[in-house]
Every structure is written in C-alpha cells, then in structure tokens.
Short mmCIF file of C-alpha atoms in Angstrom, two decimals:
data_model
loop_
_atom_site.label_atom_id
_atom_site.label_comp_id
_atom_site.label_asym_id
_atom_site.label_seq_id
_atom_site.Cartn_x
_atom_site.Cartn_y
_atom_site.Cartn_z
CA MET A 1 0.68 -2.17 -7.61
CA ALA A 2 -1.42 0.54 -6.09
CA GLU A 3 -4.59 1.32 -7.96
CA ALA A 4 -4.54 4.17 -10.44
CA GLY A 5 -6.40 7.24 -9.24
CA VAL A 6 -5.50 6.81 -5.58
CA ALA A 7 -3.90 10.27 -5.64
CA SER A 8 -7.40 11.74 -5.82
CA GLY A 9 -8.82 9.44 -3.14
CA PRO A 10 -9.42 10.04 0.58
CA LEU A 11 -5.75 9.60 1.57
CA PHE A 12 -4.71 12.56 -0.51
CA GLN A 13 -7.42 15.02 0.45
CA PRO A 14 -6.28 18.02 2.48
CA GLY A 15 -7.10 18.09 6.18
CA GLU A 16 -6.63 20.13 9.32
CA ILE A 17 -5.53 19.48 12.90
CA GLY A 18 -5.95 22.20 15.47
CA GLY A 19 -6.22 24.83 12.77
CA LEU A 20 -3.04 23.61 11.06
CA PRO A 21 -3.64 22.77 7.38
CA LEU A 22 -2.22 19.46 6.14
CA LYS A 23 -1.79 18.58 2.47
CA ASN A 24 -3.03 15.01 2.88
CA ARG A 25 -4.27 12.48 5.44
CA ILE A 26 -1.02 10.48 5.76
CA VAL A 27 0.97 10.93 8.98
CA LEU A 28 4.41 9.59 9.81
CA ALA A 29 3.95 7.63 13.02
CA PRO A 30 6.44 8.14 15.85
CA MET A 31 9.15 5.45 15.85
CA THR A 32 11.95 4.96 18.36
CA ARG A 33 15.27 5.24 16.50
CA ILE A 34 17.83 5.59 19.37
CA SER A 35 20.18 7.66 17.20
CA ALA A 36 20.44 10.95 19.11
CA GLU A 37 23.51 12.13 20.99
CA GLU A 38 24.19 10.49 24.34
CA ASP A 39 23.13 13.68 26.13
CA GLY A 40 19.77 13.72 24.36
CA ARG A 41 20.53 16.39 21.77
CA ALA A 42 19.23 15.97 18.23
CA ASN A 43 21.86 15.81 15.50
CA ALA A 44 22.43 16.26 11.77
CA ALA A 45 21.54 12.64 11.04
CA MET A 46 18.14 13.22 12.59
CA ALA A 47 17.59 16.32 10.46
CA ALA A 48 18.35 14.30 7.34
CA HIS A 49 16.14 11.45 8.56
CA TYR A 50 13.03 13.54 9.09
CA ALA A 51 13.57 15.68 6.00
CA ARG A 52 13.63 12.47 3.97
CA TYR A 53 10.10 11.66 5.09
CA ALA A 54 8.96 15.19 4.35
CA ARG A 55 10.21 14.79 0.78
CA GLY A 56 8.50 11.42 0.62
CA GLY A 57 5.06 12.97 0.67
CA PHE A 58 3.82 12.71 4.26
CA GLY A 59 1.38 15.43 5.27
CA LEU A 60 2.56 15.52 8.89
CA LEU A 61 5.54 14.08 10.75
CA ILE A 62 5.48 13.07 14.42
CA THR A 63 8.88 12.55 16.01
CA GLU A 64 10.02 9.61 18.03
CA GLY A 65 9.28 9.89 21.73
CA THR A 66 11.38 12.57 23.42
CA TYR A 67 11.91 12.52 27.16
CA PRO A 68 10.50 15.58 28.94
CA ASP A 69 12.48 15.80 32.19
CA THR A 70 15.86 15.04 33.77
CA LEU A 71 14.39 12.75 36.41
CA HIS A 72 12.77 9.42 35.47
CA SER A 73 11.40 10.01 31.97
CA GLN A 74 14.27 8.84 29.74
CA CYS A 75 13.57 5.32 28.52
CA TYR A 76 16.28 4.39 25.99
CA LEU A 77 19.97 4.86 25.32
CA ASN A 78 20.49 7.62 22.73
CA GLN A 79 16.89 8.76 23.05
CA PRO A 80 16.42 12.45 22.24
CA GLY A 81 15.02 14.82 24.84
CA LEU A 82 13.19 18.12 25.12
CA ALA A 83 13.93 18.46 28.81
CA THR A 84 16.53 21.25 28.61
CA PRO A 85 17.07 24.44 26.60
CA ASP A 86 20.13 22.87 24.94
CA GLN A 87 18.10 19.88 23.80
CA ALA A 88 15.38 22.19 22.51
CA ALA A 89 17.92 24.25 20.54
CA SER A 90 19.33 21.08 18.97
CA TRP A 91 15.91 20.29 17.48
CA THR A 92 15.64 23.60 15.61
CA PRO A 93 17.78 22.44 12.63
CA VAL A 94 15.62 19.30 12.41
CA VAL A 95 12.44 21.36 12.35
CA GLU A 96 13.91 23.76 9.80
CA ALA A 97 14.95 20.88 7.53
CA VAL A 98 11.40 19.54 7.57
CA HIS A 99 9.85 22.98 7.08
CA ALA A 100 12.12 23.52 4.07
CA GLU A 101 10.17 20.70 2.42
CA GLY A 102 6.86 22.39 3.23
CA VAL A 103 5.72 19.89 5.87
CA PRO A 104 4.81 20.46 9.55
CA ILE A 105 6.32 18.38 12.36
CA PHE A 106 5.05 17.61 15.88
CA ALA A 107 7.22 16.57 18.82
CA GLN A 108 6.08 13.53 20.76
CA LEU A 109 6.63 13.84 24.53
CA MET A 110 7.15 10.51 26.28
CA HIS A 111 7.79 9.43 29.86
CA GLY A 112 9.19 5.90 29.86
CA GLY A 113 7.60 4.87 33.13
CA ALA A 114 7.90 1.25 34.21
CA VAL A 115 9.58 0.02 31.02
CA MET A 116 12.62 2.29 31.36
CA MET A 117 15.70 0.56 29.92
CA HIS A 118 18.36 3.28 30.13
CA ASN A 119 18.27 6.55 32.00
CA ARG A 120 21.40 8.64 32.56
CA PHE A 121 19.77 10.49 35.47
CA THR A 122 18.60 7.58 37.63
CA ASP A 123 18.73 3.81 38.00
CA THR A 124 15.13 3.53 39.17
CA ALA A 125 12.04 3.45 36.98
CA LEU A 126 8.91 5.30 38.08
CA ALA A 127 5.40 3.85 37.84
CA PRO A 128 2.00 4.17 39.50
CA SER A 129 2.73 1.05 41.56
CA ALA A 130 5.70 -1.19 42.28
CA VAL A 131 4.61 -3.83 39.76
CA GLN A 132 7.24 -5.55 37.64
CA PRO A 133 6.46 -5.14 33.92
CA LYS A 134 5.70 -8.24 31.92
CA GLY A 135 8.21 -9.60 29.42
CA GLU A 136 11.83 -8.73 28.80
CA MET A 137 13.65 -5.68 27.52
CA PRO A 138 13.94 -5.80 23.69
CA PRO A 139 17.50 -6.25 22.38
CA ARG A 140 16.90 -3.93 19.41
CA TYR A 141 16.82 -1.05 21.91
CA HIS A 142 19.91 -2.25 23.82
CA GLY A 143 17.76 -4.21 26.26
CA GLN A 144 18.49 -7.51 27.95
CA GLY A 145 16.66 -9.55 30.58
CA PRO A 146 13.56 -8.83 32.66
CA TYR A 147 12.44 -5.32 33.49
CA PRO A 148 13.24 -4.34 37.09
CA VAL A 149 10.53 -3.51 39.60
CA PRO A 150 9.77 0.23 39.41
CA ARG A 151 9.22 2.60 42.31
CA ALA A 152 5.67 3.72 43.05
CA ALA A 153 5.24 7.42 42.33
CA SER A 154 4.58 9.75 45.25
CA PRO A 155 2.24 12.76 44.92
CA GLU A 156 5.38 14.89 44.55
CA ASP A 157 6.63 12.64 41.75
CA ILE A 158 3.32 13.00 39.91
CA ALA A 159 3.46 16.78 40.21
CA ALA A 160 7.01 16.75 38.82
CA VAL A 161 5.93 14.53 35.91
CA ILE A 162 3.16 16.95 34.97
CA GLU A 163 5.47 19.96 35.22
CA GLY A 164 8.06 18.14 33.12
CA PHE A 165 5.58 17.60 30.31
CA ALA A 166 4.54 21.25 30.42
CA THR A 167 8.15 22.45 30.35
CA ALA A 168 9.00 20.15 27.45
CA ALA A 169 5.99 21.46 25.53
CA ARG A 170 7.26 25.02 26.00
CA HIS A 171 10.65 23.85 24.75
CA ALA A 172 8.96 22.36 21.68
CA VAL A 173 7.39 25.73 20.93
CA GLU A 174 10.79 27.41 21.30
CA ALA A 175 12.39 24.86 18.96
CA GLY A 176 9.87 25.71 16.24
CA PHE A 177 7.70 22.60 16.29
CA ASP A 178 4.18 22.95 14.92
CA GLY A 179 2.54 20.91 17.68
CA VAL A 180 3.13 18.31 20.37
CA GLU A 181 1.81 14.82 20.99
CA ILE A 182 1.61 13.30 24.47
CA HIS A 183 2.62 9.64 24.47
CA GLY A 184 -0.14 8.04 26.50
CA ALA A 185 0.15 4.59 24.93
CA ASN A 186 2.15 1.38 24.58
CA GLY A 187 3.11 0.66 28.19
CA TYR A 188 4.87 3.92 29.04
CA LEU A 189 4.07 5.98 32.15
CA ILE A 190 0.69 7.47 31.26
CA ASP A 191 -0.44 4.08 29.99
CA ASN A 192 0.90 2.48 33.21
CA PHE A 193 -1.57 4.67 35.08
CA LEU A 194 -4.41 3.84 32.69
CA THR A 195 -3.86 0.09 32.95
CA ASP A 196 -5.63 -1.78 35.73
CA TYR A 197 -2.98 -4.41 36.49
CA THR A 198 -0.06 -1.93 36.60
CA ASN A 199 -1.99 0.63 38.66
CA ARG A 200 -2.86 -0.62 42.15
CA ARG A 201 -3.18 2.82 43.71
CA THR A 202 -5.99 3.68 46.09
CA ASP A 203 -5.69 7.47 45.81
CA ALA A 204 -7.14 9.86 43.22
CA TYR A 205 -4.92 8.34 40.51
CA GLY A 206 -6.05 4.74 40.95
CA GLY A 207 -9.11 2.53 41.18
CA SER A 208 -11.79 3.60 38.71
CA THR A 209 -11.12 4.09 35.02
CA ALA A 210 -11.65 7.83 35.45
CA ASN A 211 -9.10 7.96 38.25
CA ARG A 212 -6.56 5.90 36.31
CA GLY A 213 -6.98 8.34 33.43
CA ARG A 214 -6.45 11.37 35.66
CA LEU A 215 -2.73 11.70 34.88
CA ALA A 216 -3.41 11.77 31.14
CA VAL A 217 -6.03 14.46 31.66
CA GLU A 218 -3.84 16.58 33.93
CA VAL A 219 -0.85 16.34 31.60
CA ALA A 220 -3.01 17.43 28.66
CA GLU A 221 -4.45 20.32 30.66
CA ALA A 222 -1.00 21.43 31.85
CA ILE A 223 0.40 21.40 28.33
CA ARG A 224 -2.61 23.25 26.95
CA ALA A 225 -2.02 25.95 29.58
CA ALA A 226 1.72 26.10 28.84
CA VAL A 227 1.64 26.60 25.07
CA PRO A 228 0.23 29.45 22.98
CA GLN A 229 -3.49 29.45 22.27
CA GLY A 230 -4.20 27.47 19.11
CA PHE A 231 -0.98 25.44 19.30
CA PRO A 232 -1.92 21.83 18.43
CA VAL A 233 -1.76 19.37 21.33
CA GLY A 234 -2.60 15.70 20.77
CA ILE A 235 -2.33 12.45 22.69
CA ARG A 236 -1.60 8.89 21.63
CA ILE A 237 -3.65 6.09 23.22
CA SER A 238 -3.54 2.31 22.85
CA GLN A 239 -4.59 -0.87 24.58
CA SER A 240 -1.51 -2.91 23.61
CA LYS A 241 1.95 -2.32 25.03
CA VAL A 242 5.54 -2.84 23.98
CA ASN A 243 5.71 -5.58 26.61
CA ASP A 244 2.10 -6.85 26.47
CA PHE A 245 0.90 -6.83 22.90
CA ASP A 246 -2.42 -8.56 23.58
CA HIS A 247 -3.72 -6.37 26.42
CA VAL A 248 -7.29 -5.10 26.15
CA TRP A 249 -9.17 -2.74 28.44
CA GLU A 250 -11.08 -4.71 31.05
CA GLY A 251 -14.05 -2.35 30.86
CA GLY A 252 -14.28 -2.57 27.09
CA ALA A 253 -16.55 -0.03 25.43
CA SER A 254 -17.31 1.61 28.79
CA ASP A 255 -13.60 2.26 29.36
CA ALA A 256 -13.32 3.70 25.86
CA GLU A 257 -16.17 6.12 26.53
CA THR A 258 -14.71 7.20 29.87
CA ILE A 259 -11.16 7.68 28.59
CA PHE A 260 -11.94 9.38 25.29
CA SER A 261 -14.68 11.62 26.68
CA ALA A 262 -12.36 12.86 29.42
CA LEU A 263 -9.57 13.56 26.95
CA GLY A 264 -11.95 15.39 24.64
CA ARG A 265 -12.91 17.72 27.48
CA THR A 266 -9.27 18.76 28.00
CA GLY A 267 -9.23 20.60 24.69
CA VAL A 268 -6.77 18.31 22.92
CA SER A 269 -6.58 18.94 19.19
CA TYR A 270 -6.61 15.26 18.24
CA ILE A 271 -6.27 11.70 19.51
CA HIS A 272 -3.84 9.26 17.90
CA VAL A 273 -5.15 5.71 18.37
CA SER A 274 -2.74 2.80 17.99
CA SER A 275 -4.26 -0.68 17.56
CA HIS A 276 -3.32 -4.16 16.38
CA LEU A 277 -5.51 -3.54 13.36
CA GLY A 278 -6.61 0.01 12.76
CA CYS A 279 -9.80 -1.10 11.02
CA GLY A 280 -10.75 -3.98 13.35
CA PRO A 281 -13.97 -3.64 15.40
CA VAL A 282 -13.55 -3.80 19.19
CA PHE A 283 -15.62 -4.69 22.26
CA GLY A 284 -18.46 -6.21 20.26
CA THR A 285 -19.20 -2.91 18.51
CA ASP A 286 -19.06 -2.17 14.80
CA GLN A 287 -16.30 0.38 15.36
CA PRO A 288 -12.50 0.18 15.62
CA LEU A 289 -10.95 1.85 18.65
CA ALA A 290 -10.28 4.93 16.51
CA GLY A 291 -13.98 5.14 15.68
CA LEU A 292 -14.90 5.07 19.37
CA ALA A 293 -12.35 7.81 20.05
CA ARG A 294 -13.88 9.94 17.33
CA ARG A 295 -17.39 9.33 18.67
CA HIS A 296 -16.66 10.10 22.32
CA ALA A 297 -13.93 12.77 22.14
CA GLY A 298 -15.38 14.85 19.33
CA VAL A 299 -11.94 15.74 17.95
CA PRO A 300 -9.99 14.60 14.87
CA VAL A 301 -8.53 11.11 15.17
CA ILE A 302 -5.41 9.57 13.67
CA ALA A 303 -5.73 5.80 13.24
CA ASN A 304 -2.70 3.54 13.38
CA GLY A 305 -2.29 -0.20 12.95
CA ARG A 306 -1.52 -2.10 9.74
CA LEU A 307 -3.07 0.57 7.57
CA GLU A 308 -0.41 0.39 4.88
CA ASN A 309 -2.97 -1.35 2.68
CA VAL A 310 -4.38 1.53 0.67
CA ASP A 311 -7.88 0.09 0.32
CA THR A 312 -8.11 -0.51 4.06
CA ALA A 313 -6.79 2.95 4.94
CA GLU A 314 -9.20 4.65 2.58
CA GLU A 315 -12.10 2.60 3.93
CA VAL A 316 -11.33 3.78 7.47
CA LEU A 317 -11.37 7.38 6.26
CA SER A 318 -14.44 6.99 4.06
CA ARG A 319 -16.46 5.40 6.86
CA GLY A 320 -15.68 8.30 9.17
CA GLN A 321 -13.82 6.06 11.62
CA ALA A 322 -10.77 8.32 11.53
CA ASP A 323 -9.66 11.58 9.96
CA PHE A 324 -6.04 10.61 9.30
CA VAL A 325 -3.96 7.43 9.19
CA SER A 326 -0.41 7.06 10.45
CA VAL A 327 2.15 4.73 8.92
CA ALA A 328 5.09 3.22 10.82
CA LYS A 329 6.76 0.03 9.56
CA ALA A 330 5.81 0.66 5.94
CA ALA A 331 7.27 4.16 6.20
CA LEU A 332 10.44 2.85 7.79
CA ALA A 333 10.91 0.51 4.85
CA ASP A 334 10.06 3.17 2.28
CA PRO A 335 10.25 6.88 3.20
CA ASP A 336 8.66 7.59 -0.21
CA TRP A 337 5.54 5.60 0.70
CA PRO A 338 3.01 8.40 0.04
CA ASN A 339 4.64 9.47 -3.21
CA ARG A 340 4.82 5.89 -4.46
CA ILE A 341 1.21 5.23 -3.54
CA ALA A 342 0.10 8.43 -5.27
CA ALA A 343 1.99 7.41 -8.42
CA GLY A 344 0.52 3.90 -8.45
CA LEU A 345 3.86 2.29 -7.63
CA ARG A 346 4.57 -0.55 -5.22
CA PRO A 347 6.42 0.63 -2.09
CA VAL A 348 9.43 -1.21 -0.69
CA ALA A 349 8.11 -3.90 1.66
CA PHE A 350 8.94 -3.90 5.36
CA ASP A 351 11.51 -6.41 6.53
CA PRO A 352 12.57 -6.89 10.18
CA GLY A 353 16.15 -6.50 8.96
CA VAL A 354 15.65 -2.74 8.89
CA ILE A 355 15.66 -2.74 12.72
CA THR A 356 18.09 -5.64 13.23
CA PRO A 357 20.17 -6.00 15.33
CA LEU A 358 19.36 -2.47 16.53
CA ALA A 359 16.65 0.04 15.64
CA THR A 360 19.25 2.66 14.64
CA TYR A 361 19.94 4.72 11.55
CA ASP A 362 23.16 2.76 10.96
CA CYS A 363 21.35 -0.58 10.86
CA GLU A 364 18.68 0.89 8.61
CA ALA A 365 21.35 2.21 6.23
CA ALA A 366 23.07 -1.19 6.08
CA TRP A 367 19.76 -2.90 5.32
CA ARG A 368 18.89 -0.36 2.63
CA ALA A 369 22.31 -0.66 0.99
CA ALA A 370 21.72 -4.39 0.54
CA LEU A 371 18.40 -3.93 -1.27
CA PRO A 372 18.34 -4.85 -4.96
CA GLU A 373 18.23 -1.99 -7.44
CA ASP A 374 14.76 -0.88 -8.58
#
C-alpha cells in the first residue's frame, strides 16, 4: 500500500514547464505503442488511450515518438507521424480528448536513425556513420534479426533532418499540442550522433563531444525558431539505448557537462533524462544523471527510470535532483497510477504480458481482460 498522506507530498505539488502550469509532478513517459494507422495518422483508439491517462491523474502526457519527415525518420510499423498536414489534423481529436480532462499533452518528435525497423518511404536507415547497430530488432515491434547497416548522412541529409523536425513542430502547434519533446535518447538518430562508437565522422558533427552533440543543439534551435514564443520545447537524453542497454558516456561527468550545458543554451524548456535507475548516482558523483542535467542546463528536469516507488520518486524531488518524474511501465500496467497513489491504494503491477507478443493496444487489452477482479 502507498503511504497515507502522499497526496500532499512532493509528487502532488503543482509545477510549471515553460510557463505551462501542471497540477502535479507526475508525467506520462513516451511509450511506443505501434497502433496508429498504416499511413501514420492518429486514430480514435489513440484518443481513448491518451484520455485514459489524463483521467488517471497524470499532470502531463508525452506522446509516443512521432516521425517528423517522409524520408528516413519513420522507425516502426504503425508508428504515428507529424510529418504531413493530414497527420497533424488526425492528432487534433487526440489532443482535444486529453484537454477535455484538463491535462496538457506534448508531442514527442523522433527520428529512428540507425535502428529503423519499418519505413514506408525508404528501405535504408540513416545514421551519422555506416555502423551496424548492436543487437537484434525486437519482436514486440514487428522486428526480426539483426539491424542492417545504415547509410552515413550527407550534409544535405542533416539539413533535411533539421528542417523535418522544425516542420513537425509547426504541425504539432497546428494540431493543438501544448509543447513538443525532441527524442534525443535511446539509440535513435540524435543519440546515434551523440554516441562515440556510432559516430565516426570527422566533420563538424563528429569527433569531440561538443561536435557529436551539434545535431541535438541545431534541432533544438530550429524548433525554437519555428514555434511561437513561449511554446514549451524539451529534449529527452539518455546513455542507454534500445539495442545497448548498458552503454555509458565515455567522458563521464565531463560529457554530461558538455551536453547539458549546450542544450541549456539553446533555450529548451526542460530536459527529460532517462536512466537505468533515476535515483542512481553516476560517474563517481553524488548525483544521478538527472541531477547533473539540472546543474549544468539550468532548466527544469524530468527524471525517468524505475521511479514507480513513491518513496524513491519523492526523494529525487525533495533532494532537488529533478523537478518532475515520468512513469512508463507502471503507467502502462495501471493508467490510474497517480490517482491510486494519491488515494493510498496499490497500483496494478507491471507484467511483460502487457506488451506480449506485441506492444499494441490489442495485446494490452487482452492482458487487461485476463486480470483478476479488484
């Protein structure tokens, strides 16, 4: 059982991101659900899905990663997009359903990069260098076998990537979203550039940590210039990847300072830090990665990583290591997670069956239907 009185604790204090007031410090983390239309349009099932989390008590929702262009950015079958006006229009009912519950929603913009598994526009993945990704494509996202070797991005490709992100951000504004988050984590394109072993470039986008972070900076700057003044723009950053869970930055604390300081200077509204353990100290410091982001970027930070334990989440907030926490697997298992925690009730526990055999709404519904009655 959750402890009594948690509803008045740090998790349930109001907060603010980029001038946008939030009723509490609990954020729905972005989760790939591969349940959009084949052409990337959002649908009624997605509106119901996100509205369910809004009713469940989350202070902010961040969508699954949406692909921003009709070139190389799509990563998964049935992934939603914000690349076209039609895709943008399809998101408006989703946004309206969430707003009807009194909750804001941000769109995450994601370029799949080297770990592309399905793209209806091309057969070739794009990456900083022609380096085959580690591991194999996960079956729960319709994957099978090793990742193919991607094509190294040309300067023209990089310019198109940046413009795609900016265009998708404008589409998010048109769709009614309250903000956007750049996916710069987990082994996707921006993270491919940040990572030393996947980025072997010798130009301005490779070599030093600052150069490898240049794409993240330029995407953030382009989006900031493309959206209205005051519109929240964030970025998600991690060390680990969907295909390399144990990766750590070679430069340790120095890399963290370089990356987060540069992002802070772009004018981003927040940084969303994903870690193995959101409260775990890194690089021999007394701070988790989120704490280093907060120190060096000087903007609000969302911490993610096994923070479904209420005591742990509140400790991260109370120590000033993050301003918000995001919940993924625990939320997937129980969309009412915040409301249950506030009421002192035990949430439904996560089980891998909720994303087995596929990480789709249909598989989730089948898993939920088999749960015992409360």
